[in-house]
């Protein structure tokens, strides 16, 4: 159920897009699964045209695709495409990490600690949706600290393109715990002014979702 807002407002549409995006990331909506407008409308208590607009937005984000005479489906990511996008992500995120002032302003560190405390609670409470939301806010706050809003936006968009690749790690307790510890490592590197450690953490932090997805896709290809 979405928050109580008028059915036709932009906020309602944004809430629905966000909810469906989360379900794709968390694997609750599977690759190749059909996005049935009527079913989604009933689940979230919204009108069909709002669902239609939400699916169009998911297509724009690279999370869904429309097949002629069949409808819209959760998009299947090609492993080569995933590898290429992660290559871009590593370059962009490294650049941002190299630009963040060390030490950063105290308010940045305070906000990162506050958000990470939420992430800690979600991981401890086996709340993958809460962990995903806190994770997104952590990285948004961190990359915004580089001072280049265009770079931060490019990082957000490139990460969004491969959200579907995270479905195998986003609900796995071991990977969530690893991410939690690495977030505190990032905060520690910022506090200590350790640029080398900060850059290395940023590079390694995003690799598990890439590697697990590509390995899984390769295994599936061999089985098929």
PDB file of C-alpha atoms in Angstrom:
ATOM      1  CA  UNK A   1       0.000   0.000   0.000  1.00  0.00           C
ATOM      2  CA  UNK A   2       1.227   3.475  -0.878  1.00  0.00           C
ATOM      3  CA  UNK A   3       1.117   6.472   1.407  1.00  0.00           C
ATOM      4  CA  UNK A   4      -2.236   8.217   1.586  1.00  0.00           C
ATOM      5  CA  UNK A   5      -2.133  10.835  -1.178  1.00  0.00           C
ATOM      6  CA  UNK A   6      -4.625  11.836  -3.872  1.00  0.00           C
ATOM      7  CA  UNK A   7      -4.745   9.138  -6.537  1.00  0.00           C
ATOM      8  CA  UNK A   8      -3.700  11.316  -9.468  1.00  0.00           C
ATOM      9  CA  UNK A   9      -0.912  13.403  -7.943  1.00  0.00           C
ATOM     10  CA  UNK A  10       2.730  13.291  -9.081  1.00  0.00           C
ATOM     11  CA  UNK A  11       3.600  12.086  -5.572  1.00  0.00           C
ATOM     12  CA  UNK A  12       1.391   9.053  -6.058  1.00  0.00           C
ATOM     13  CA  UNK A  13       3.131   8.213  -9.322  1.00  0.00           C
ATOM     14  CA  UNK A  14       6.579   8.672  -7.760  1.00  0.00           C
ATOM     15  CA  UNK A  15       5.608   6.425  -4.838  1.00  0.00           C
ATOM     16  CA  UNK A  16       4.443   3.686  -7.195  1.00  0.00           C
ATOM     17  CA  UNK A  17       7.599   3.903  -9.319  1.00  0.00           C
ATOM     18  CA  UNK A  18       9.709   3.726  -6.163  1.00  0.00           C
ATOM     19  CA  UNK A  19       7.783   0.734  -4.813  1.00  0.00           C
ATOM     20  CA  UNK A  20       8.081  -1.210  -8.074  1.00  0.00           C
ATOM     21  CA  UNK A  21      11.762  -0.279  -8.388  1.00  0.00           C
ATOM     22  CA  UNK A  22      12.386  -1.667  -4.903  1.00  0.00           C
ATOM     23  CA  UNK A  23      10.551  -4.896  -5.718  1.00  0.00           C
ATOM     24  CA  UNK A  24      12.727  -5.385  -8.808  1.00  0.00           C
ATOM     25  CA  UNK A  25      15.933  -4.700  -6.854  1.00  0.00           C
ATOM     26  CA  UNK A  26      14.873  -7.069  -4.078  1.00  0.00           C
ATOM     27  CA  UNK A  27      13.896  -9.804  -6.511  1.00  0.00           C
ATOM     28  CA  UNK A  28      10.228  -9.735  -5.534  1.00  0.00           C
ATOM     29  CA  UNK A  29       9.502  -8.970  -9.173  1.00  0.00           C
ATOM     30  CA  UNK A  30      11.596 -11.381 -11.211  1.00  0.00           C
ATOM     31  CA  UNK A  31      13.268 -10.869 -14.614  1.00  0.00           C
ATOM     32  CA  UNK A  32      10.833 -11.715 -17.426  1.00  0.00           C
ATOM     33  CA  UNK A  33       7.894 -11.345 -15.036  1.00  0.00           C
ATOM     34  CA  UNK A  34       4.983  -9.592 -16.713  1.00  0.00           C
ATOM     35  CA  UNK A  35       3.889  -6.257 -15.228  1.00  0.00           C
ATOM     36  CA  UNK A  36       0.104  -6.590 -15.333  1.00  0.00           C
ATOM     37  CA  UNK A  37      -1.560  -3.189 -15.026  1.00  0.00           C
ATOM     38  CA  UNK A  38      -4.747  -4.459 -13.431  1.00  0.00           C
ATOM     39  CA  UNK A  39      -2.906  -6.526 -10.816  1.00  0.00           C
ATOM     40  CA  UNK A  40      -0.594  -3.653  -9.887  1.00  0.00           C
ATOM     41  CA  UNK A  41      -3.521  -1.222  -9.708  1.00  0.00           C
ATOM     42  CA  UNK A  42      -5.323  -3.518  -7.283  1.00  0.00           C
ATOM     43  CA  UNK A  43      -2.241  -4.173  -5.163  1.00  0.00           C
ATOM     44  CA  UNK A  44      -1.411  -0.495  -4.687  1.00  0.00           C
ATOM     45  CA  UNK A  45      -4.935   0.952  -4.857  1.00  0.00           C
ATOM     46  CA  UNK A  46      -4.205   3.250  -7.789  1.00  0.00           C
ATOM     47  CA  UNK A  47      -5.853   3.855 -11.144  1.00  0.00           C
ATOM     48  CA  UNK A  48      -4.731   2.014 -14.262  1.00  0.00           C
ATOM     49  CA  UNK A  49      -3.396   5.142 -15.967  1.00  0.00           C
ATOM     50  CA  UNK A  50      -1.097   5.765 -12.976  1.00  0.00           C
ATOM     51  CA  UNK A  51       0.235   2.211 -13.338  1.00  0.00           C
ATOM     52  CA  UNK A  52       0.724   2.764 -17.061  1.00  0.00           C
ATOM     53  CA  UNK A  53       2.753   5.917 -16.425  1.00  0.00           C
ATOM     54  CA  UNK A  54       4.787   4.111 -13.759  1.00  0.00           C
ATOM     55  CA  UNK A  55       5.657   1.299 -16.172  1.00  0.00           C
ATOM     56  CA  UNK A  56       6.710   3.844 -18.803  1.00  0.00           C
ATOM     57  CA  UNK A  57       9.026   5.367 -16.190  1.00  0.00           C
ATOM     58  CA  UNK A  58      10.465   1.937 -15.342  1.00  0.00           C
ATOM     59  CA  UNK A  59      11.169   1.454 -19.054  1.00  0.00           C
ATOM     60  CA  UNK A  60      12.959   4.799 -19.170  1.00  0.00           C
ATOM     61  CA  UNK A  61      15.027   3.725 -16.148  1.00  0.00           C
ATOM     62  CA  UNK A  62      16.025   0.490 -17.881  1.00  0.00           C
ATOM     63  CA  UNK A  63      14.166  -1.723 -15.392  1.00  0.00           C
ATOM     64  CA  UNK A  64      11.315  -2.825 -17.675  1.00  0.00           C
ATOM     65  CA  UNK A  65      10.806  -3.475 -21.365  1.00  0.00           C
ATOM     66  CA  UNK A  66       7.749  -3.685 -23.568  1.00  0.00           C
ATOM     67  CA  UNK A  67       7.278  -6.557 -26.003  1.00  0.00           C
ATOM     68  CA  UNK A  68       4.959  -6.108 -29.002  1.00  0.00           C
ATOM     69  CA  UNK A  69       1.516  -7.643 -28.439  1.00  0.00           C
ATOM     70  CA  UNK A  70       2.610  -9.063 -25.086  1.00  0.00           C
ATOM     71  CA  UNK A  71       2.898  -6.158 -22.673  1.00  0.00           C
ATOM     72  CA  UNK A  72       5.580  -4.966 -20.275  1.00  0.00           C
ATOM     73  CA  UNK A  73       8.018  -7.214 -18.427  1.00  0.00           C
ATOM     74  CA  UNK A  74      10.804  -6.852 -15.894  1.00  0.00           C
ATOM     75  CA  UNK A  75      13.896  -6.430 -18.040  1.00  0.00           C
ATOM     76  CA  UNK A  76      16.532  -9.151 -18.209  1.00  0.00           C
ATOM     77  CA  UNK A  77      20.002  -7.622 -18.028  1.00  0.00           C
ATOM     78  CA  UNK A  78      22.643  -8.995 -20.383  1.00  0.00           C
ATOM     79  CA  UNK A  79      25.832  -9.894 -18.441  1.00  0.00           C
ATOM     80  CA  UNK A  80      28.042  -8.033 -20.948  1.00  0.00           C
ATOM     81  CA  UNK A  81      25.909  -4.924 -20.526  1.00  0.00           C
ATOM     82  CA  UNK A  82      26.168  -5.259 -16.748  1.00  0.00           C
ATOM     83  CA  UNK A  83      29.959  -5.522 -16.952  1.00  0.00           C
ATOM     84  CA  UNK A  84      30.174  -2.425 -19.161  1.00  0.00           C
ATOM     85  CA  UNK A  85      27.918  -0.337 -16.923  1.00  0.00           C
ATOM     86  CA  UNK A  86      29.871  -1.350 -13.833  1.00  0.00           C
ATOM     87  CA  UNK A  87      33.057  -0.268 -15.597  1.00  0.00           C
ATOM     88  CA  UNK A  88      31.465   3.163 -16.021  1.00  0.00           C
ATOM     89  CA  UNK A  89      30.274   3.158 -12.412  1.00  0.00           C
ATOM     90  CA  UNK A  90      33.749   2.409 -11.092  1.00  0.00           C
ATOM     91  CA  UNK A  91      35.232   5.290 -13.099  1.00  0.00           C
ATOM     92  CA  UNK A  92      32.562   7.777 -12.014  1.00  0.00           C
ATOM     93  CA  UNK A  93      32.567   6.765  -8.362  1.00  0.00           C
ATOM     94  CA  UNK A  94      36.360   6.811  -8.205  1.00  0.00           C
ATOM     95  CA  UNK A  95      36.340  10.326  -9.621  1.00  0.00           C
ATOM     96  CA  UNK A  96      33.827  11.421  -6.993  1.00  0.00           C
ATOM     97  CA  UNK A  97      35.831   9.822  -4.172  1.00  0.00           C
ATOM     98  CA  UNK A  98      38.927  11.661  -5.386  1.00  0.00           C
ATOM     99  CA  UNK A  99      37.072  15.000  -5.285  1.00  0.00           C
ATOM    100  CA  UNK A 100      35.490  14.789  -1.823  1.00  0.00           C
ATOM    101  CA  UNK A 101      37.286  17.221   0.504  1.00  0.00           C
ATOM    102  CA  UNK A 102      39.161  15.552   3.354  1.00  0.00           C
ATOM    103  CA  UNK A 103      38.201  15.938   6.031  1.00  0.00           C
ATOM    104  CA  UNK A 104      34.634  16.595   4.849  1.00  0.00           C
ATOM    105  CA  UNK A 105      32.387  19.150   6.572  1.00  0.00           C
ATOM    106  CA  UNK A 106      31.159  17.895   9.966  1.00  0.00           C
ATOM    107  CA  UNK A 107      27.540  18.000   8.824  1.00  0.00           C
ATOM    108  CA  UNK A 108      28.321  15.483   6.063  1.00  0.00           C
ATOM    109  CA  UNK A 109      29.854  13.047   8.533  1.00  0.00           C
ATOM    110  CA  UNK A 110      26.948  13.554  10.920  1.00  0.00           C
ATOM    111  CA  UNK A 111      24.408  12.813   8.173  1.00  0.00           C
ATOM    112  CA  UNK A 112      26.304   9.719   7.009  1.00  0.00           C
ATOM    113  CA  UNK A 113      26.422   8.375  10.565  1.00  0.00           C
ATOM    114  CA  UNK A 114      22.713   9.045  11.020  1.00  0.00           C
ATOM    115  CA  UNK A 115      21.771   7.280   7.780  1.00  0.00           C
ATOM    116  CA  UNK A 116      24.116   4.390   8.501  1.00  0.00           C
ATOM    117  CA  UNK A 117      22.522   3.878  11.905  1.00  0.00           C
ATOM    118  CA  UNK A 118      19.242   3.348  10.020  1.00  0.00           C
ATOM    119  CA  UNK A 119      20.962   0.937   7.666  1.00  0.00           C
ATOM    120  CA  UNK A 120      22.391  -0.958  10.661  1.00  0.00           C
ATOM    121  CA  UNK A 121      18.910  -1.297  12.128  1.00  0.00           C
ATOM    122  CA  UNK A 122      17.416  -2.537   8.862  1.00  0.00           C
ATOM    123  CA  UNK A 123      20.163  -5.143   8.390  1.00  0.00           C
ATOM    124  CA  UNK A 124      19.849  -6.335  12.000  1.00  0.00           C
ATOM    125  CA  UNK A 125      16.070  -6.471  11.654  1.00  0.00           C
ATOM    126  CA  UNK A 126      16.158  -8.445   8.373  1.00  0.00           C
ATOM    127  CA  UNK A 127      14.380  -5.576   6.609  1.00  0.00           C
ATOM    128  CA  UNK A 128      15.701  -5.599   3.020  1.00  0.00           C
ATOM    129  CA  UNK A 129      13.412  -2.788   1.862  1.00  0.00           C
ATOM    130  CA  UNK A 130      14.576  -0.570   4.710  1.00  0.00           C
ATOM    131  CA  UNK A 131      18.190  -1.548   4.039  1.00  0.00           C
ATOM    132  CA  UNK A 132      17.809  -0.667   0.348  1.00  0.00           C
ATOM    133  CA  UNK A 133      16.328   2.747   1.137  1.00  0.00           C
ATOM    134  CA  UNK A 134      19.010   3.565   3.713  1.00  0.00           C
ATOM    135  CA  UNK A 135      21.721   2.337   1.345  1.00  0.00           C
ATOM    136  CA  UNK A 136      20.454   4.620  -1.404  1.00  0.00           C
ATOM    137  CA  UNK A 137      20.429   7.609   0.939  1.00  0.00           C
ATOM    138  CA  UNK A 138      23.906   6.810   2.234  1.00  0.00           C
ATOM    139  CA  UNK A 139      25.398   6.813  -1.243  1.00  0.00           C
ATOM    140  CA  UNK A 140      23.418   9.860  -2.340  1.00  0.00           C
ATOM    141  CA  UNK A 141      24.764  11.810   0.645  1.00  0.00           C
ATOM    142  CA  UNK A 142      28.296  10.513   0.122  1.00  0.00           C
ATOM    143  CA  UNK A 143      28.559  11.313  -3.588  1.00  0.00           C
ATOM    144  CA  UNK A 144      26.882  14.705  -3.207  1.00  0.00           C
ATOM    145  CA  UNK A 145      29.846  15.598  -0.980  1.00  0.00           C
ATOM    146  CA  UNK A 146      32.100  15.655  -4.067  1.00  0.00           C
ATOM    147  CA  UNK A 147      30.612  19.084  -4.854  1.00  0.00           C
ATOM    148  CA  UNK A 148      29.788  18.243  -8.479  1.00  0.00           C
ATOM    149  CA  UNK A 149      26.040  17.669  -8.683  1.00  0.00           C
ATOM    150  CA  UNK A 150      26.243  16.585 -12.330  1.00  0.00           C
ATOM    151  CA  UNK A 151      28.748  13.883 -11.442  1.00  0.00           C
ATOM    152  CA  UNK A 152      26.559  12.739  -8.543  1.00  0.00           C
ATOM    153  CA  UNK A 153      23.560  12.542 -10.877  1.00  0.00           C
ATOM    154  CA  UNK A 154      25.493  10.499 -13.450  1.00  0.00           C
ATOM    155  CA  UNK A 155      26.492   8.098 -10.679  1.00  0.00           C
ATOM    156  CA  UNK A 156      22.850   7.751  -9.610  1.00  0.00           C
ATOM    157  CA  UNK A 157      21.639   7.095 -13.152  1.00  0.00           C
ATOM    158  CA  UNK A 158      24.348   4.550 -13.967  1.00  0.00           C
ATOM    159  CA  UNK A 159      23.626   2.663 -10.740  1.00  0.00           C
ATOM    160  CA  UNK A 160      19.914   2.726 -11.546  1.00  0.00           C
ATOM    161  CA  UNK A 161      20.513   1.032 -14.898  1.00  0.00           C
ATOM    162  CA  UNK A 162      21.802  -2.098 -13.165  1.00  0.00           C
ATOM    163  CA  UNK A 163      19.408  -2.184 -10.211  1.00  0.00           C
ATOM    164  CA  UNK A 164      18.110  -5.498 -11.480  1.00  0.00           C
ATOM    165  CA  UNK A 165      21.565  -7.031 -11.072  1.00  0.00           C
ATOM    166  CA  UNK A 166      21.372  -6.455  -7.328  1.00  0.00           C
ATOM    167  CA  UNK A 167      18.462  -8.825  -6.746  1.00  0.00           C
ATOM    168  CA  UNK A 168      20.795 -11.705  -5.805  1.00  0.00           C
ATOM    169  CA  UNK A 169      22.660  -9.749  -3.113  1.00  0.00           C
ATOM    170  CA  UNK A 170      20.123  -7.181  -1.882  1.00  0.00           C
ATOM    171  CA  UNK A 171      18.298  -9.724   0.309  1.00  0.00           C
ATOM    172  CA  UNK A 172      21.290 -11.894   1.227  1.00  0.00           C
ATOM    173  CA  UNK A 173      22.227 -11.413   4.932  1.00  0.00           C
ATOM    174  CA  UNK A 174      25.939 -12.011   4.300  1.00  0.00           C
ATOM    175  CA  UNK A 175      26.157  -9.397   1.559  1.00  0.00           C
ATOM    176  CA  UNK A 176      24.048  -6.941   3.554  1.00  0.00           C
ATOM    177  CA  UNK A 177      26.390  -7.344   6.520  1.00  0.00           C
ATOM    178  CA  UNK A 178      29.411  -6.848   4.275  1.00  0.00           C
ATOM    179  CA  UNK A 179      27.886  -3.654   2.868  1.00  0.00           C
ATOM    180  CA  UNK A 180      27.096  -2.427   6.384  1.00  0.00           C
ATOM    181  CA  UNK A 181      30.707  -2.872   7.493  1.00  0.00           C
ATOM    182  CA  UNK A 182      32.042  -1.230   4.342  1.00  0.00           C
ATOM    183  CA  UNK A 183      29.822   1.808   4.921  1.00  0.00           C
ATOM    184  CA  UNK A 184      31.447   2.288   8.302  1.00  0.00           C
ATOM    185  CA  UNK A 185      34.812   1.803   6.610  1.00  0.00           C
ATOM    186  CA  UNK A 186      33.958   4.650   4.231  1.00  0.00           C
ATOM    187  CA  UNK A 187      32.997   6.865   7.169  1.00  0.00           C
ATOM    188  CA  UNK A 188      36.247   5.936   8.917  1.00  0.00           C
ATOM    189  CA  UNK A 189      38.334   6.795   5.844  1.00  0.00           C
ATOM    190  CA  UNK A 190      36.594  10.167   5.622  1.00  0.00           C
ATOM    191  CA  UNK A 191      37.246  10.881   9.297  1.00  0.00           C
ATOM    192  CA  UNK A 192      40.914   9.887   9.010  1.00  0.00           C
ATOM    193  CA  UNK A 193      41.471  11.733   5.742  1.00  0.00           C
ATOM    194  CA  UNK A 194      42.684   8.503   4.098  1.00  0.00           C
ATOM    195  CA  UNK A 195      42.140   9.135   0.384  1.00  0.00           C
ATOM    196  CA  UNK A 196      43.711   5.857  -0.747  1.00  0.00           C
ATOM    197  CA  UNK A 197      41.499   3.747   1.516  1.00  0.00           C
ATOM    198  CA  UNK A 198      38.424   5.771   0.541  1.00  0.00           C
ATOM    199  CA  UNK A 199      38.965   5.268  -3.188  1.00  0.00           C
ATOM    200  CA  UNK A 200      39.687   1.556  -2.780  1.00  0.00           C
ATOM    201  CA  UNK A 201      36.560   1.043  -0.678  1.00  0.00           C
ATOM    202  CA  UNK A 202      34.424   2.817  -3.267  1.00  0.00           C
ATOM    203  CA  UNK A 203      35.779   0.578  -6.012  1.00  0.00           C
ATOM    204  CA  UNK A 204      35.419  -2.711  -4.147  1.00  0.00           C
ATOM    205  CA  UNK A 205      32.083  -1.901  -2.495  1.00  0.00           C
ATOM    206  CA  UNK A 206      29.990  -2.283  -5.656  1.00  0.00           C
ATOM    207  CA  UNK A 207      31.680  -5.388  -7.083  1.00  0.00           C
ATOM    208  CA  UNK A 208      29.799  -8.214  -5.286  1.00  0.00           C
ATOM    209  CA  UNK A 209      26.473  -7.487  -7.011  1.00  0.00           C
ATOM    210  CA  UNK A 210      28.218  -7.403 -10.402  1.00  0.00           C
ATOM    211  CA  UNK A 211      30.202 -10.579  -9.834  1.00  0.00           C
ATOM    212  CA  UNK A 212      27.319 -12.591  -8.384  1.00  0.00           C
ATOM    213  CA  UNK A 213      24.952 -11.570 -11.177  1.00  0.00           C
ATOM    214  CA  UNK A 214      27.415 -12.392 -13.966  1.00  0.00           C
ATOM    215  CA  UNK A 215      28.340 -15.740 -12.369  1.00  0.00           C
ATOM    216  CA  UNK A 216      24.672 -16.640 -11.980  1.00  0.00           C
ATOM    217  CA  UNK A 217      23.887 -15.668 -15.579  1.00  0.00           C
ATOM    218  CA  UNK A 218      26.851 -17.700 -16.861  1.00  0.00           C
ATOM    219  CA  UNK A 219      25.725 -20.747 -14.883  1.00  0.00           C
ATOM    220  CA  UNK A 220      22.198 -20.412 -16.230  1.00  0.00           C
ATOM    221  CA  UNK A 221      23.518 -20.206 -19.802  1.00  0.00           C
ATOM    222  CA  UNK A 222      25.504 -23.422 -19.338  1.00  0.00           C
ATOM    223  CA  UNK A 223      22.438 -25.189 -17.949  1.00  0.00           C
ATOM    224  CA  UNK A 224      20.262 -23.977 -20.817  1.00  0.00           C
TER     225      UNK A 224
END
